[in-house]
mmCIF file of C-alpha atoms and ligand atoms in Angstrom:
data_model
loop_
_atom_site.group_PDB
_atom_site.id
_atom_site.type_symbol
_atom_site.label_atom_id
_atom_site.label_comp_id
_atom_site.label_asym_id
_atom_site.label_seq_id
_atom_site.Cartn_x
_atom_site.Cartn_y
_atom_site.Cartn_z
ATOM 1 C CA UNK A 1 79.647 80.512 40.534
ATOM 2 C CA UNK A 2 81.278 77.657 38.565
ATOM 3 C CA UNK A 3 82.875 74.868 40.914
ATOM 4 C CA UNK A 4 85.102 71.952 39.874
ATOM 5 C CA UNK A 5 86.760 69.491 42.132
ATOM 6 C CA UNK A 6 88.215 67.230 39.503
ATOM 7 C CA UNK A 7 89.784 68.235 36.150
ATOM 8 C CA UNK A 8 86.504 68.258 33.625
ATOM 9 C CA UNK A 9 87.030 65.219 31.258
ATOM 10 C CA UNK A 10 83.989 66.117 28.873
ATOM 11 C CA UNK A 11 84.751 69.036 26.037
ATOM 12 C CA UNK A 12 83.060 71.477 23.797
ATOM 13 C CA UNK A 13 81.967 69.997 20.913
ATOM 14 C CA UNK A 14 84.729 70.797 17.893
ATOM 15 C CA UNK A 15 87.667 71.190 20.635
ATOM 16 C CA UNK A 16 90.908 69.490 20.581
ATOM 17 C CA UNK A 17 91.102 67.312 23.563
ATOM 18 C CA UNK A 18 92.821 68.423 26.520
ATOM 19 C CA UNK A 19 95.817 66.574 27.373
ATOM 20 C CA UNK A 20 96.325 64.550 31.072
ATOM 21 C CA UNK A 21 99.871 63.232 30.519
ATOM 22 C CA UNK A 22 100.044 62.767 34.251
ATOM 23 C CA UNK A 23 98.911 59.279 35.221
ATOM 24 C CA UNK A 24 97.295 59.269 38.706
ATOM 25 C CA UNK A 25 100.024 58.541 40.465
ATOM 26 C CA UNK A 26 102.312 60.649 39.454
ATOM 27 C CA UNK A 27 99.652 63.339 39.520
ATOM 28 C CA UNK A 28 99.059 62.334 43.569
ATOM 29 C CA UNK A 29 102.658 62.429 44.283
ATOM 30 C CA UNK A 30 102.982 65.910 42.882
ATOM 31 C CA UNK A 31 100.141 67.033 44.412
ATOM 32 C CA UNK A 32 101.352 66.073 47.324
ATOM 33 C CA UNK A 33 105.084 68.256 46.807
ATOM 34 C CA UNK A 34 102.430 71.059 45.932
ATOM 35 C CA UNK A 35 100.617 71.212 49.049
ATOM 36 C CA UNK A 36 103.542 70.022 51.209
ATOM 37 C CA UNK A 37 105.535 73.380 49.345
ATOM 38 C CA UNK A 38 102.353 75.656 49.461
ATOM 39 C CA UNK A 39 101.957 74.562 53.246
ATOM 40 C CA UNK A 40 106.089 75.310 53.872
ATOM 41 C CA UNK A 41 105.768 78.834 52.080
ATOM 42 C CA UNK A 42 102.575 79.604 53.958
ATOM 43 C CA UNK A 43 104.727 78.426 57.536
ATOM 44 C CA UNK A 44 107.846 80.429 56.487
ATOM 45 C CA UNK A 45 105.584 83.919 56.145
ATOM 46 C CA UNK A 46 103.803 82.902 59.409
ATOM 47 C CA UNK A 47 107.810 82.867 61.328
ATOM 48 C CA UNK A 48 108.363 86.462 58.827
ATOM 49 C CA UNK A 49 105.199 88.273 60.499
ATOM 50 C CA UNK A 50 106.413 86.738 64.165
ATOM 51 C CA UNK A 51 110.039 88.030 64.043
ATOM 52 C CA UNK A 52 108.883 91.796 62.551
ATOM 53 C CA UNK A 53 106.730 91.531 65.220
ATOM 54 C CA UNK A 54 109.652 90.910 67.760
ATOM 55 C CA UNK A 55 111.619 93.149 65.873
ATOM 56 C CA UNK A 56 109.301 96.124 65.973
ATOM 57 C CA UNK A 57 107.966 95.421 69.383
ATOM 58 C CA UNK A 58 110.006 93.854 71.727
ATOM 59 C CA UNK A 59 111.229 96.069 74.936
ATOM 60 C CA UNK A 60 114.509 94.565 75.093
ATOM 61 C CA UNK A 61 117.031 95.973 71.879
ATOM 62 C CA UNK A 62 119.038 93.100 72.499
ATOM 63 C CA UNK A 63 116.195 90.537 71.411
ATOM 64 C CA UNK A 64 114.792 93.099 68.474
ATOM 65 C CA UNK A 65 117.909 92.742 66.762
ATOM 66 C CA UNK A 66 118.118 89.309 67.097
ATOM 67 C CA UNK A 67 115.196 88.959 65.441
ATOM 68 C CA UNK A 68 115.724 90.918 62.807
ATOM 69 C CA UNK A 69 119.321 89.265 62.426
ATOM 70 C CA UNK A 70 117.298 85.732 62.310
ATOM 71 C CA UNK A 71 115.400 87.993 59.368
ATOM 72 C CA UNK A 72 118.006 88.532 57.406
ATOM 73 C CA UNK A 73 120.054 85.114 57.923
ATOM 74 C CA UNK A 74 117.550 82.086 57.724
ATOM 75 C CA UNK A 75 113.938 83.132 55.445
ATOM 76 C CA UNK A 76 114.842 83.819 51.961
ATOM 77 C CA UNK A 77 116.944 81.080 51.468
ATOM 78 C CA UNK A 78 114.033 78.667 52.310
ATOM 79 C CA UNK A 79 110.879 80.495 51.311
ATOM 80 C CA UNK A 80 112.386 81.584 47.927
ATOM 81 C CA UNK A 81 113.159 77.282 47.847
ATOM 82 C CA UNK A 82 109.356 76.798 48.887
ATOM 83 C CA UNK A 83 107.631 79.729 46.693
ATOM 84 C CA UNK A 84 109.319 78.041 43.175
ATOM 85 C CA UNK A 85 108.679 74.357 44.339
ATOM 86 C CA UNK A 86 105.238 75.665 44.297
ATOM 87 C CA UNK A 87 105.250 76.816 40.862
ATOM 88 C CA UNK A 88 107.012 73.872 39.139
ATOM 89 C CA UNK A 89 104.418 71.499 40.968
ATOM 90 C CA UNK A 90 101.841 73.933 40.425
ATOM 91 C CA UNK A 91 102.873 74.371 36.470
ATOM 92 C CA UNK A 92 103.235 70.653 36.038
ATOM 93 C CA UNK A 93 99.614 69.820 37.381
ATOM 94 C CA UNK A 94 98.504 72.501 35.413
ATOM 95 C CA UNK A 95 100.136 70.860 32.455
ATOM 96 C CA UNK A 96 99.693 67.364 33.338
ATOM 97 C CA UNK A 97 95.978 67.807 33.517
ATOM 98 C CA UNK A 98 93.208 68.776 32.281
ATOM 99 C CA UNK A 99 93.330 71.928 34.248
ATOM 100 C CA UNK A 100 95.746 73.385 32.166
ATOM 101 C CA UNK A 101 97.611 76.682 33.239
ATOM 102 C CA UNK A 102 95.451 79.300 31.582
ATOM 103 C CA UNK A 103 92.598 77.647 30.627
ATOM 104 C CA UNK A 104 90.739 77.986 34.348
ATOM 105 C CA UNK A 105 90.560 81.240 36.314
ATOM 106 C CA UNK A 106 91.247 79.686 39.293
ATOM 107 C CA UNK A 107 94.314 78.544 37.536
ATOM 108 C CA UNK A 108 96.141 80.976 35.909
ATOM 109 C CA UNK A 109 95.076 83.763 38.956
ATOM 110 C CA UNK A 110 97.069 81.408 41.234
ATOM 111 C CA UNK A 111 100.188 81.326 38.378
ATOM 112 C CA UNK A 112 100.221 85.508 38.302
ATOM 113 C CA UNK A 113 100.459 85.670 42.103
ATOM 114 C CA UNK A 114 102.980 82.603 42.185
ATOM 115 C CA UNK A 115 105.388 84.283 40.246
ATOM 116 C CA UNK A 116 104.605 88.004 40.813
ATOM 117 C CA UNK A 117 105.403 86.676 44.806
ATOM 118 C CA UNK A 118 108.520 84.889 43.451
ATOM 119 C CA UNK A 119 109.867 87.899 41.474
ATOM 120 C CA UNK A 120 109.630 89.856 44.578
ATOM 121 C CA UNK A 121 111.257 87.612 47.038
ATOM 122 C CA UNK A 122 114.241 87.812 44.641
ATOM 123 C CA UNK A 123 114.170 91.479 43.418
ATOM 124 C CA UNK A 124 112.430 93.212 46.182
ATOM 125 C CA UNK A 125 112.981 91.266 50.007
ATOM 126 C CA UNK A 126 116.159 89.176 49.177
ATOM 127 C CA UNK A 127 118.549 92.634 48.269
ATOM 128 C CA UNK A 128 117.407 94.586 50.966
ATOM 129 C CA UNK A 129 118.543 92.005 54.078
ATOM 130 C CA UNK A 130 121.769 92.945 53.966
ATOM 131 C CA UNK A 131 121.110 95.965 55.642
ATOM 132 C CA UNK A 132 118.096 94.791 57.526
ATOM 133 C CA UNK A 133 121.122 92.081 59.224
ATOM 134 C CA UNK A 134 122.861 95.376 59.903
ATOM 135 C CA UNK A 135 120.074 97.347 61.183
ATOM 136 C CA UNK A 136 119.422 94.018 63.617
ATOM 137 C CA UNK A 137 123.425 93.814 64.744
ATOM 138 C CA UNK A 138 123.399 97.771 65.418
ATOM 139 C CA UNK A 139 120.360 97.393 67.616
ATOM 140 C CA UNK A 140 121.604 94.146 69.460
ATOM 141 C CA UNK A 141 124.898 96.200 70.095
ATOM 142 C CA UNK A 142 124.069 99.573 70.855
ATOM 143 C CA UNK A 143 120.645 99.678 72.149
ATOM 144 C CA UNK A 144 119.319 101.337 68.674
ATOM 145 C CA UNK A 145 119.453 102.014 64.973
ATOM 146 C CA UNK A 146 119.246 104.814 62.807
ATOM 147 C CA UNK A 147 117.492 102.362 59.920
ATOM 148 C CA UNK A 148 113.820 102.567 59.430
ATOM 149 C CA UNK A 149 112.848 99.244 59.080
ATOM 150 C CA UNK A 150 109.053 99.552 59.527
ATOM 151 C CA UNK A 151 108.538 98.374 55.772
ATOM 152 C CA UNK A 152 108.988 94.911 56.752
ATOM 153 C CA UNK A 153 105.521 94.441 57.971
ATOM 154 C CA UNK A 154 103.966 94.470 54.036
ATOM 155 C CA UNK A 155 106.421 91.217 53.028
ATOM 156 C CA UNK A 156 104.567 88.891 55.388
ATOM 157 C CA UNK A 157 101.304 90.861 55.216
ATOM 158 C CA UNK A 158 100.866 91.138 51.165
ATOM 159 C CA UNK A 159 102.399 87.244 50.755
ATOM 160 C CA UNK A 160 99.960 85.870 53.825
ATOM 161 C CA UNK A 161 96.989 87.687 52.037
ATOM 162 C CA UNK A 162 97.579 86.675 48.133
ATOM 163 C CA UNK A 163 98.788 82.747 49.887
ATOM 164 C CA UNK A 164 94.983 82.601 51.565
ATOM 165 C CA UNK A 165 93.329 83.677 48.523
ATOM 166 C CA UNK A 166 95.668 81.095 47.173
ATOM 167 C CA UNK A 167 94.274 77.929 49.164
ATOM 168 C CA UNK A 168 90.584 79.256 48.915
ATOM 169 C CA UNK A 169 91.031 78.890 45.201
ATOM 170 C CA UNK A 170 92.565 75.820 45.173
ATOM 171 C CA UNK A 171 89.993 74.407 47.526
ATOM 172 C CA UNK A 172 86.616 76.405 45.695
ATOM 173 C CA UNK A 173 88.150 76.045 41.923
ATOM 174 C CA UNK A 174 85.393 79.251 41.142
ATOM 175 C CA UNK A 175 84.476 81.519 38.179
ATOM 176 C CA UNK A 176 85.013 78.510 35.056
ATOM 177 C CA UNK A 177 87.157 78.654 31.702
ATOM 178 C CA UNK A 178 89.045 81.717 30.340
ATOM 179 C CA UNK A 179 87.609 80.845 26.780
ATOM 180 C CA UNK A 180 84.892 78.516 26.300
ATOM 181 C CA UNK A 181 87.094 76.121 23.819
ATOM 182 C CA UNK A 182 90.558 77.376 24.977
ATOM 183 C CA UNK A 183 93.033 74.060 25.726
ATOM 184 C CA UNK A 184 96.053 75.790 26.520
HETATM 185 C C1 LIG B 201 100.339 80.530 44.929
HETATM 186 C C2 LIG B 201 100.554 79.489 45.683
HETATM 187 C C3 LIG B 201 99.728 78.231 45.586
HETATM 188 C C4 LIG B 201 99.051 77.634 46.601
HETATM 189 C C5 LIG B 201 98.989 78.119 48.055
HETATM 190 C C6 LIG B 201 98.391 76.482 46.046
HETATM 191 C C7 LIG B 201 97.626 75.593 46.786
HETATM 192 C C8 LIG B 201 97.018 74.474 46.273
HETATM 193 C C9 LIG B 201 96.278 73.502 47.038
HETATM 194 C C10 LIG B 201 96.048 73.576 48.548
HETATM 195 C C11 LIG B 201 95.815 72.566 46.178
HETATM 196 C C12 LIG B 201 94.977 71.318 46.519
HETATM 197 C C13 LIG B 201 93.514 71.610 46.236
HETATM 198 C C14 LIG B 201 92.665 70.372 46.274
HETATM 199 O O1 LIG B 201 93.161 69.258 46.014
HETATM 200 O O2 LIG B 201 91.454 70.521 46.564
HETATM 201 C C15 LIG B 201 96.255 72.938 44.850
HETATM 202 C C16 LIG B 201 95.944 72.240 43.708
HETATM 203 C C17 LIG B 201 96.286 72.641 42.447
HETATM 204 N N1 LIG B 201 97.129 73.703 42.124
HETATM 205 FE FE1 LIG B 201 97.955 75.017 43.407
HETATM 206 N N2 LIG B 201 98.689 76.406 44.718
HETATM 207 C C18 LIG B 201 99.505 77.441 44.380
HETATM 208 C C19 LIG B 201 100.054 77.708 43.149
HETATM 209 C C20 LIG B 201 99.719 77.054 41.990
HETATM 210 C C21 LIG B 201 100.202 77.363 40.664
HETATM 211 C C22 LIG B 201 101.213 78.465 40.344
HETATM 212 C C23 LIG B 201 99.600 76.512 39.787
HETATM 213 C C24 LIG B 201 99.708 76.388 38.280
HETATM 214 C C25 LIG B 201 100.117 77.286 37.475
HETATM 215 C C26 LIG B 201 98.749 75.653 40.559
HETATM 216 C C27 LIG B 201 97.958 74.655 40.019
HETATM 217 C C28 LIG B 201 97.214 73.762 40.748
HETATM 218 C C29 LIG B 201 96.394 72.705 40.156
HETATM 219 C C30 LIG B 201 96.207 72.438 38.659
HETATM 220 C C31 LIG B 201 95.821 72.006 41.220
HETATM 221 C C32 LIG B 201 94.826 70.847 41.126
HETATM 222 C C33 LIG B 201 95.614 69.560 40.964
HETATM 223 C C34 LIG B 201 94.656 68.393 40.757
HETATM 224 O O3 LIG B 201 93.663 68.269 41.481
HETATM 225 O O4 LIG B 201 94.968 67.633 39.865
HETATM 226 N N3 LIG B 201 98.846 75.994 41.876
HETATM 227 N N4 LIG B 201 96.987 74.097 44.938
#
């Protein structure tokens, strides 16, 4: 397995060299809004998975539909704000450095999960809690609801999973260059 921990500075012989328009500053400050947005997202799924939890498992129907009330009132808001801070960091120290955005593995995987998760925050989770805030004020109310709301457990469960994988690339930077000479 190929492992990097800094952005290579050597190149293939005949390449044009990559660009690092980021000075090392600016590249530690927005490394730090990357981690500090990757480390919000990551916290926002964490409070997703605990209130379907309470929603789908809680005795009382009072507190289930609070939860799922919370659901639909507080987390998009925020973790759709967290998810694309993560991507325009992410792009610009992709872009800013040597690393480029498709020119590592490591890289570009992270950008298709980034913005496949992004795309379904906004087309997928964000429509549907509406009626998961109805669902939650019927239960709270009446004791019950007629809405099956048991898909909310693959939201937190497919974004925890892909965010992990996320981090251990980040961290193990494996599997080398797209193309040998690419500088994209
Ligand atoms: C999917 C969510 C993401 C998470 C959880 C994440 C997490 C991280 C973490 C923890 C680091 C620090 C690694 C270290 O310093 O050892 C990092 C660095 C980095 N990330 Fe991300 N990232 C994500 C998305 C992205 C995206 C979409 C891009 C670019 C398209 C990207 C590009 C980079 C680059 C280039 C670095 C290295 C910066 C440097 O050392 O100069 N990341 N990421």
């Amino acid at each position: 397995m190929t492992t990097h921990t800094q952005p290579p500075s050597t190149r293939s012989p005949g390449a044009r060299p990559a660009r690092a328009w980021l000075g090392r500053r600016a590249r530690s400050l927005v490394l730090v809004v990357h981690i500090l947005a990757a480390s919000a997202w990551i916290g926002i799924d964490v409070l997703v998975a605990v209130l379907v939890g309470v929603g789908a498992l809680a005795s009382d129907p009072a507190l289930r539909g609070l939860a799922y009330q919370a659901l639909a009132s507080f987390v998009v808001v925020p973790m759709a704000t967290a998810a694309l801070l993560t991507l325009v960091s992410g792009v610009l120290l992709g872009l800013g450095t040597r690393w480029g955005l498709v020119r590592y593995w490591w890289v570009a995987v992270k950008l298709a999960m980034n913005v496949l998760l992004v795309v379904l925050i906004l087309v997928l989770l964000r429509p549907g809690m509406a009626d998961v805030g109805a669902a939650g004020a019927e239960l709270a109310a009446q004791g019950r609801t007629g809405a099956d709301l048991s898909f909310l457990v693959f939201p937190p469960a497919v974004s925890l999973t892909m965010l992990v994988l996320a981090v251990v690339l980040a961290v193990t930077k494996p599997w080398g260059r797209l193309r040998q000479a690419s500088q994209t």
